[in-house]
Amino acid sequence: MRRSCGFARIIGWIQIVLGFLVIVVSLSSLFRFYSAGFFVHDEDICRHFYGPKDVYEGFDVKALNDQIAQVLNTIENLQEKLEMNLQQMEKNKDVLDRTRITRLEYKKYLEVDILGPVYSAYIALRQLRLPTIEGVANATVKEEPLINTFITEEIRKYITPKVNRVGKINFYGTDKIYNTIGHACVSMKTELEEYMDYDIGSFCKDDWNLAQKLMVNGCDPLPRRRCLTRASKEYQKPYPINESLWKLPDDRNVRWGNYQCRNFGCLSGKNPKRGYTKCTGCFEMEKEKLKWVTNSSLPVVFLIRDVLAIKPGQIRIGLDYGVGTGTFAARMREQNVTIVSTALNLGAPFNEIIALRGLIPLYATLNQRLPLFDNTMDLIHTTGFLDGWIDLLLMDFILFDWDRVLRPGGLLWIDRFFCNKRDLDDYMYMFLQFRYKKHKWVLAPKSQHEVYLSAVLEKLPRAI
């Protein structure tokens, strides 16, 4: 009986502490409202807060409200749990009299069920960022975007602007640096907080697949992390460049934990359990050697030598936008042309094999603007990626971005794009709207209802 009474007293004291915490938060909020002048009739304040230039413009009130609601919900759930435990103790007091509750059980209950939620609520309250008043006469409220959206401290530290030391302007011409994240990170808050939950300076979790999930769903760019990336424990030095272009890399140079296959041999197009669907057979080097260099019966297949002959000696650098293992870049390298290949690890280690072949992978999604400056690329080649599944508005943004980075006189090589016949006119308009010069333009049937389009188009100089 004494033990149950002692336990009831502990819970009673905890309820008193929680009640006191709620009162303190409420009084603090009232004091802030009073300090802001909400309880005093003042025309200047009314005009200031409700005029056309709202002082709280740019402050994320919804995120602040959501976080406060989350804290209050935690406290409410804890109170309900304590009350339920007290009622249960009253119902089973005869059983409790005969049951011994050990000190370890008391400790575990207090740590897990009481102190844990209370501490989480306390941290969430401490992390709330309210607007700061800058200036006196023309006071404005300034709050950093998204700061109240996230609870994980590492995310908050990352997105908080980093002010230059000694208040100086840096060589960018700014007084602070903003680290960027994709706007869709807000809708994937749980996944992003899981991604950013790590011990600083220790090894990162093997969670590249979680990072890629965030990226392809619009949380791109991702925040940087301060943990050590994992690598294969048995990493072998790569093959010399004269071997690596057309030889499968050593299996030990890839971490296979998040793939269905555990070696490059398993990725053969003949294996139905290879784990990927795009570019079937592109891990078979003997087949890859034939691409873009041997004649085909399909008129939509262009050879590299024929395309380079359009601008002899003028194609030096370019971008391959598609899905593959870097074979196009390998063939262009043999022609002294440097190609950067975009890649995502969609079921297979595409980035790893491109790099291990001695080529340059660019880990990029359709969501992001190309990290290249205007009018810099001699060539953009695309195959096997932008097909008839893509939304027309999205494709329009992508094509205008390609036009931005392609230099005057540069070539856009559309390689076996395919779509449904009824959509062909829409996609043809997309490619032709830039008024590029046609060097090659071929249509060919793919199936009963689908059609191929291959083209080589030249961006012409524009009078400005």
Phi, psi and omega in degrees: 000318179301320182296317181294323178295317178299320179295319179295321179297318180301313181295322177299316178297321179297319178297321178297317179298316179297318177299318178298320179299317180296319179297316180299315180298317180297313179298321178298318179295316179298320180297320179295318178297318180297317180298327181283349176092016182289338183262008179240132179284110183218117183298323179298318179296317180299315180294324183293318186271336185239012177281183182296332177259089184292129182295335181266015176297128181095349178271127185278084182294322182297317180296320178297316180297318180298319182290321176297318178299323179294320178295313180298323178295321177298314180295319180296317179296321179294319178297316179298321180295318178296317180296319178297319179296321178295317178297321179294322179295322178295320180292324186249032184295330178293320179291320181296327178299328182267352184256134177266124175261119185285163179297324180295322179292320175302312183298316181296318180298314181295319183289314188276310189270338184248297186293325180301303178299321179297316180295320179298317179295320179298314180297317180299320178293319180295332184274352179298132178251113176267159181302145177254137181274127179245129182084176180238300183295309179252065184294135176230155180259127182236128179219137181287136182296144173073357190296327181268003179283327188247148178259325182303123188299323183294325177293317181297320177295323183291315186276350176290129181302143180259106183286138179300147178293147178059018176067020184274156173277132182277181184289350172280347183086020180237160180264357179204162179244127176262123171277136188255148169225158179292145183295333180287352176301331180295322181280351177240043186302315183298313181294320181293320179293327174294319180296324183266009179267098182205169176266123183300130178088349179266186180285138173293158171290156178279075190232034178300329180293325174294318178299317180293323176300317177298316183297310185290343177264014171101355176275070189212119014281152175279154173292150172292159177235153180251054174225165186270125181291147180274151177217165179301135179291339183247033185301130181255151179295140183293162179291155174301154188300328180289345175257323192292334184298326187232033179223133177298138182292171175292131181302332184287352182269009180232139171274113189264006190301328184254021176243159175289323179273161179237008177197166182291329179299326180293339184277008178303144179297343180281346182271113181291345180254033184286339174096001179216159183241328181285151178049053178304128179090002184282359172263006178258101189297329180295323176286323182296328182298338184276344187288137174066006178233345180246143181297145180235156177284344180277125181291346181275359179265112179262149178265148182300318183297327181288322180289317179294334179291341178295323180229071186300125177078000185256348179263108184242322181224152181193180183233131174254110186255100182184201177239126180176187183252014175094012184295321178300316179296324179296316179294322179290329177298323178296342178258016180063032176246129180267122182239132171264130184252121174288146183203144168233147181274071182276076177091355181205159183280068182293317179297318182297315184290325177299314181293319181291341174278357180089023182244179188249112174269142175243109184282093188218149178252173175292342188287336194252153173291140181297133180279053180229149181279166183296142170055047184242335186268137175280333187210138167236124181242134178226136178205142171071014184230302179275089180246191187293000178279342193279139178298139185295321180293319176299316180297324179298314178299318181296314182295322177293328176291321175298317178300325180297316186273342180282130183282159171303130185090354178283164185247135170256115182254106176268114190249103176056047168294140177223152180203175175290145183302324183289343179262359189299317182299321180297315181288325177298321177299320180304316183284330187269349186296340183274357178058041175287157176283131180276119170260323175219141178204107186228132172247142179208145180291139174259320178205191182298325185244358183239157183221146175268149170224125172234142182204153169235117186238143181250128175285124182269153175300146181243132179285125181237000000 
